[in-house]
Amino acid sequence: EIVLTQSPGTLFLSPGERVTLSCRASQSVSSNYLAWYQQRPGQAPRLLINGASRRATGVPDRFSGSGSGTDFTLTISRLEPEDFAVYYCQQYGNSPPYTFGQGTKLEIK
Amino acid sequence: VQLIQSGAEVKKPGASLKVSCKVSGYSLMEFSIHWVRQAPGKGPEWMGGFAPEDGESVYALKFQDKLAMTEDLSINTAHMELSRLKSDDTAVYYCAAVVGGRYSPGAYEYWGQGTLVTVSS
């Protein structure tokens, strides 16, 4: 089973700031099948990035993903108020289970 | 595309649970439906879905003897049945869809609204 470790656990930031979130895998993620999701309170997760770097339909271009192998990042270039949420990475490329990271929470400073 | 899940449930320990997920707007066959749950204050936990290598159902190890996924193509609906419920099965249960069918690897572009399940005596 691939374990995904996200860091940091919580970040306190201000609107307008740039942020980079990390997701590290315990073994290489095949075909870079790594996704990022955003989850707001009381809502289902929303797909932001798949294939490590492809924005999902309708996702603003301030969100970008990068990385390969075992190290992946999600960058938000300029935080908007609606971006304060929890972000999860997930691998879906290797054999199941298709595990999720434990999440990074963005809070307003 | 909409995934419409059945309503909240309260169950006693030892009981079974069945949650439905109706695909609206497209054929169920165009998607691979997976099930994810989220305990209160925790991150998502993958429960089961379909392996793109062979299109067969696969389950997380901890659910292999208590989870069953079925599909009724006539009503475009997927079902998840969880047996021998315990208090730590209390969670929001989501269906999530990969576009392209069972043989397609992919992230979850579409999610149901979630079904809150409470297990309590």
Short mmCIF file of C-alpha atoms in Angstrom, two decimals:
data_model
loop_
_atom_site.label_atom_id
_atom_site.label_comp_id
_atom_site.label_asym_id
_atom_site.label_seq_id
_atom_site.Cartn_x
_atom_site.Cartn_y
_atom_site.Cartn_z
CA GLU A 1 0.00 0.00 0.00
CA ILE A 2 1.30 3.44 -0.94
CA VAL A 3 1.27 5.87 1.97
CA LEU A 4 0.90 9.55 1.06
CA THR A 5 2.27 12.06 3.55
CA GLN A 6 1.15 15.66 3.21
CA SER A 7 2.87 18.62 4.75
CA PRO A 8 2.36 20.84 6.50
CA GLY A 9 -0.77 19.85 8.41
CA THR A 10 -2.10 23.39 8.75
CA LEU A 11 -1.04 26.70 7.24
CA PHE A 12 -2.11 30.17 8.35
CA LEU A 13 -2.06 32.55 5.41
CA SER A 14 -3.56 35.75 4.10
CA PRO A 15 -5.50 36.29 0.88
CA GLY A 16 -3.18 37.20 -1.95
CA GLU A 17 -0.32 35.03 -0.71
CA ARG A 18 1.27 32.21 -2.68
CA VAL A 19 1.34 28.73 -1.15
CA THR A 20 2.89 25.38 -2.03
CA LEU A 21 1.58 22.16 -0.53
CA SER A 22 3.58 18.94 -0.48
CA CYS A 23 2.56 15.32 -0.97
CA ARG A 24 5.21 12.63 -0.63
CA ALA A 25 4.59 8.99 -1.55
CA SER A 26 6.16 5.98 0.16
CA GLN A 27 6.91 4.51 -3.29
CA SER A 28 6.83 5.79 -6.82
CA VAL A 29 3.39 6.62 -8.19
CA SER A 30 3.01 4.93 -11.55
CA SER A 31 2.28 7.09 -14.58
CA ASN A 32 2.11 10.10 -12.25
CA TYR A 33 -1.45 9.14 -11.42
CA LEU A 34 -1.65 11.66 -8.60
CA ALA A 35 -4.67 13.88 -7.96
CA TRP A 36 -5.37 16.87 -5.74
CA TYR A 37 -8.77 17.63 -4.25
CA GLN A 38 -10.16 20.61 -2.39
CA GLN A 39 -12.75 20.10 0.32
CA ARG A 40 -14.77 22.85 1.94
CA PRO A 41 -16.75 22.23 5.15
CA GLY A 42 -19.87 20.19 4.56
CA GLN A 43 -19.04 19.51 0.92
CA ALA A 44 -17.73 16.58 -1.06
CA PRO A 45 -14.16 16.80 -2.28
CA ARG A 46 -13.68 18.61 -5.58
CA LEU A 47 -11.11 17.48 -8.13
CA LEU A 48 -8.52 20.17 -8.87
CA ILE A 49 -5.60 18.36 -10.52
CA ASN A 50 -5.18 14.93 -12.10
CA GLY A 51 -2.19 13.29 -13.67
CA ALA A 52 -0.06 15.34 -11.27
CA SER A 53 -0.31 18.52 -13.36
CA ARG A 54 -3.57 18.67 -15.39
CA ARG A 55 -6.17 21.08 -14.13
CA ALA A 56 -9.67 19.65 -14.04
CA THR A 57 -12.43 21.37 -15.97
CA GLY A 58 -13.37 24.75 -14.54
CA VAL A 59 -10.45 24.98 -12.10
CA PRO A 60 -8.89 28.47 -12.03
CA ASP A 61 -5.37 28.77 -13.39
CA ARG A 62 -4.04 29.99 -10.05
CA PHE A 63 -3.96 26.28 -9.14
CA SER A 64 -1.06 24.27 -10.53
CA GLY A 65 0.36 20.84 -9.83
CA SER A 66 3.80 19.44 -10.42
CA GLY A 67 6.06 16.57 -9.48
CA SER A 68 6.79 12.98 -10.37
CA GLY A 69 7.81 9.72 -8.79
CA THR A 70 7.40 10.22 -5.07
CA ASP A 71 7.29 14.01 -4.67
CA PHE A 72 4.37 16.17 -5.74
CA THR A 73 3.28 19.73 -5.06
CA LEU A 74 0.16 21.84 -5.42
CA THR A 75 0.71 25.56 -5.76
CA ILE A 76 -1.89 28.28 -5.42
CA SER A 77 -0.37 31.39 -6.90
CA ARG A 78 -2.58 33.96 -5.20
CA LEU A 79 -5.00 32.89 -2.49
CA GLU A 80 -8.59 33.92 -2.80
CA PRO A 81 -10.96 33.82 0.21
CA GLU A 82 -12.72 30.74 -1.20
CA ASP A 83 -9.42 28.81 -1.32
CA PHE A 84 -9.27 28.43 2.46
CA ALA A 85 -10.18 24.77 2.73
CA VAL A 86 -8.58 21.35 3.16
CA TYR A 87 -6.52 19.87 0.34
CA TYR A 88 -5.94 16.15 -0.19
CA CYS A 89 -3.72 14.26 -2.57
CA GLN A 90 -4.63 10.79 -3.85
CA GLN A 91 -2.79 8.19 -5.90
CA TYR A 92 -4.80 6.15 -8.36
CA GLY A 93 -2.13 4.58 -10.51
CA ASN A 94 -0.66 1.65 -8.68
CA SER A 95 -2.54 -1.37 -7.51
CA PRO A 96 -5.32 -0.59 -5.06
CA PRO A 97 -5.89 0.73 -2.44
CA TYR A 98 -6.08 4.14 -4.06
CA THR A 99 -4.94 5.97 -1.00
CA PHE A 100 -5.42 9.56 0.12
CA GLY A 101 -3.07 11.76 2.09
CA GLN A 102 -4.14 13.05 5.48
CA GLY A 103 -4.72 16.57 4.20
CA THR A 104 -3.39 20.10 4.55
CA LYS A 105 -5.72 22.74 5.95
CA LEU A 106 -5.40 26.37 4.86
CA GLU A 107 -6.64 28.82 7.45
CA ILE A 108 -6.91 32.59 7.30
CA LYS A 109 -4.26 34.40 9.33
CA VAL B 1 -23.44 14.61 -14.65
CA GLN B 2 -24.94 14.23 -11.20
CA LEU B 3 -24.45 11.46 -8.69
CA ILE B 4 -27.47 11.37 -6.39
CA GLN B 5 -27.10 9.36 -3.21
CA SER B 6 -29.71 7.95 -0.87
CA GLY B 7 -30.49 9.67 2.40
CA ALA B 8 -28.97 9.59 5.86
CA GLU B 9 -29.20 6.41 7.90
CA VAL B 10 -29.05 5.47 11.56
CA LYS B 11 -28.06 1.88 12.23
CA LYS B 12 -27.45 -0.32 15.23
CA PRO B 13 -24.17 -2.21 15.69
CA GLY B 14 -24.23 -5.50 13.82
CA ALA B 15 -26.73 -4.29 11.23
CA SER B 16 -26.12 -3.89 7.50
CA LEU B 17 -26.23 -0.76 5.39
CA LYS B 18 -27.07 -0.18 1.75
CA VAL B 19 -26.33 3.14 0.07
CA SER B 20 -27.38 3.90 -3.49
CA CYS B 21 -25.82 6.25 -6.03
CA LYS B 22 -27.88 7.15 -9.09
CA VAL B 23 -26.09 8.52 -12.13
CA SER B 24 -28.12 11.25 -13.79
CA GLY B 25 -27.55 12.54 -17.28
CA TYR B 26 -25.33 9.78 -18.61
CA SER B 27 -25.18 6.01 -18.64
CA LEU B 28 -23.69 4.34 -15.59
CA MET B 29 -21.55 2.30 -17.99
CA GLU B 30 -19.61 5.42 -18.92
CA PHE B 31 -18.18 5.60 -15.41
CA SER B 32 -16.27 3.55 -12.90
CA ILE B 33 -17.98 4.09 -9.56
CA HIS B 34 -15.82 3.95 -6.45
CA TRP B 35 -16.79 4.33 -2.81
CA VAL B 36 -15.01 6.59 -0.33
CA ARG B 37 -15.91 7.31 3.25
CA GLN B 38 -14.94 10.08 5.63
CA ALA B 39 -15.19 9.71 9.38
CA PRO B 40 -15.89 12.86 11.41
CA GLY B 41 -12.88 15.17 11.34
CA LYS B 42 -10.82 12.73 9.25
CA GLY B 43 -9.59 12.54 5.68
CA PRO B 44 -11.18 10.47 2.91
CA GLU B 45 -10.70 6.72 3.00
CA TRP B 46 -10.93 4.66 -0.20
CA MET B 47 -13.16 1.63 0.28
CA GLY B 48 -13.51 -0.04 -3.09
CA GLY B 49 -13.89 0.40 -6.81
CA PHE B 50 -12.78 -1.19 -10.06
CA ALA B 51 -9.25 -2.00 -11.13
CA PRO B 52 -8.65 -0.65 -14.66
CA GLU B 53 -6.31 -3.55 -15.49
CA ASP B 54 -9.19 -6.01 -15.69
CA GLY B 55 -12.36 -4.09 -14.82
CA GLU B 56 -12.91 -6.26 -11.76
CA SER B 57 -14.13 -4.97 -8.42
CA VAL B 58 -11.46 -4.42 -5.80
CA TYR B 59 -11.79 -3.63 -2.13
CA ALA B 60 -9.50 -2.18 0.50
CA LEU B 61 -8.19 -4.98 2.70
CA LYS B 62 -10.14 -3.86 5.75
CA PHE B 63 -13.42 -4.05 3.83
CA GLN B 64 -12.87 -7.28 1.89
CA ASP B 65 -15.21 -9.38 4.02
CA LYS B 66 -17.85 -6.73 4.74
CA LEU B 67 -18.27 -4.60 1.60
CA ALA B 68 -20.15 -5.47 -1.57
CA MET B 69 -20.58 -3.20 -4.58
CA THR B 70 -23.31 -3.84 -7.11
CA GLU B 71 -24.76 -2.03 -10.09
CA ASP B 72 -28.26 -2.02 -11.60
CA LEU B 73 -27.86 -0.78 -15.16
CA SER B 74 -31.63 -0.73 -15.70
CA ILE B 75 -31.94 2.18 -13.26
CA ASN B 76 -28.45 3.63 -13.72
CA THR B 77 -27.67 3.08 -10.06
CA ALA B 78 -24.70 1.75 -8.10
CA HIS B 79 -25.09 0.32 -4.62
CA MET B 80 -22.73 -0.21 -1.72
CA GLU B 81 -23.61 -2.67 1.02
CA LEU B 82 -21.63 -2.72 4.27
CA SER B 83 -22.29 -5.47 6.78
CA ARG B 84 -21.59 -6.06 10.49
CA LEU B 85 -21.57 -2.38 11.28
CA LYS B 86 -19.62 -1.03 14.24
CA SER B 87 -19.56 2.40 15.83
CA ASP B 88 -16.38 3.28 13.96
CA ASP B 89 -18.26 2.85 10.67
CA THR B 90 -19.95 6.15 11.50
CA ALA B 91 -18.99 8.37 8.57
CA VAL B 92 -20.14 10.19 5.47
CA TYR B 93 -20.13 7.76 2.57
CA TYR B 94 -19.50 9.05 -0.94
CA CYS B 95 -19.74 7.52 -4.37
CA ALA B 96 -17.19 8.96 -6.75
CA ALA B 97 -16.91 8.52 -10.50
CA VAL B 98 -14.00 7.97 -12.87
CA VAL B 99 -14.95 8.96 -16.40
CA GLY B 100 -14.49 6.32 -19.07
CA GLY B 101 -15.77 3.14 -17.50
CA ARG B 102 -14.28 0.33 -15.43
CA TYR B 103 -11.16 -0.04 -17.57
CA SER B 104 -10.17 3.60 -17.25
CA PRO B 105 -7.73 4.74 -14.60
CA GLY B 106 -8.51 8.17 -13.35
CA ALA B 107 -9.24 10.58 -10.57
CA TYR B 108 -12.74 11.26 -9.31
CA GLU B 109 -14.23 13.99 -11.44
CA TYR B 110 -17.70 13.59 -10.01
CA TRP B 111 -18.87 12.96 -6.45
CA GLY B 112 -22.20 12.24 -4.85
CA GLN B 113 -23.45 14.60 -2.18
CA GLY B 114 -22.58 12.11 0.55
CA THR B 115 -24.69 9.95 2.83
CA LEU B 116 -24.28 10.38 6.58
CA VAL B 117 -24.37 7.06 8.38
CA THR B 118 -24.52 6.92 12.15
CA VAL B 119 -23.95 3.62 13.92
CA SER B 120 -25.16 3.74 17.50
CA SER B 121 -26.92 1.51 19.98
#
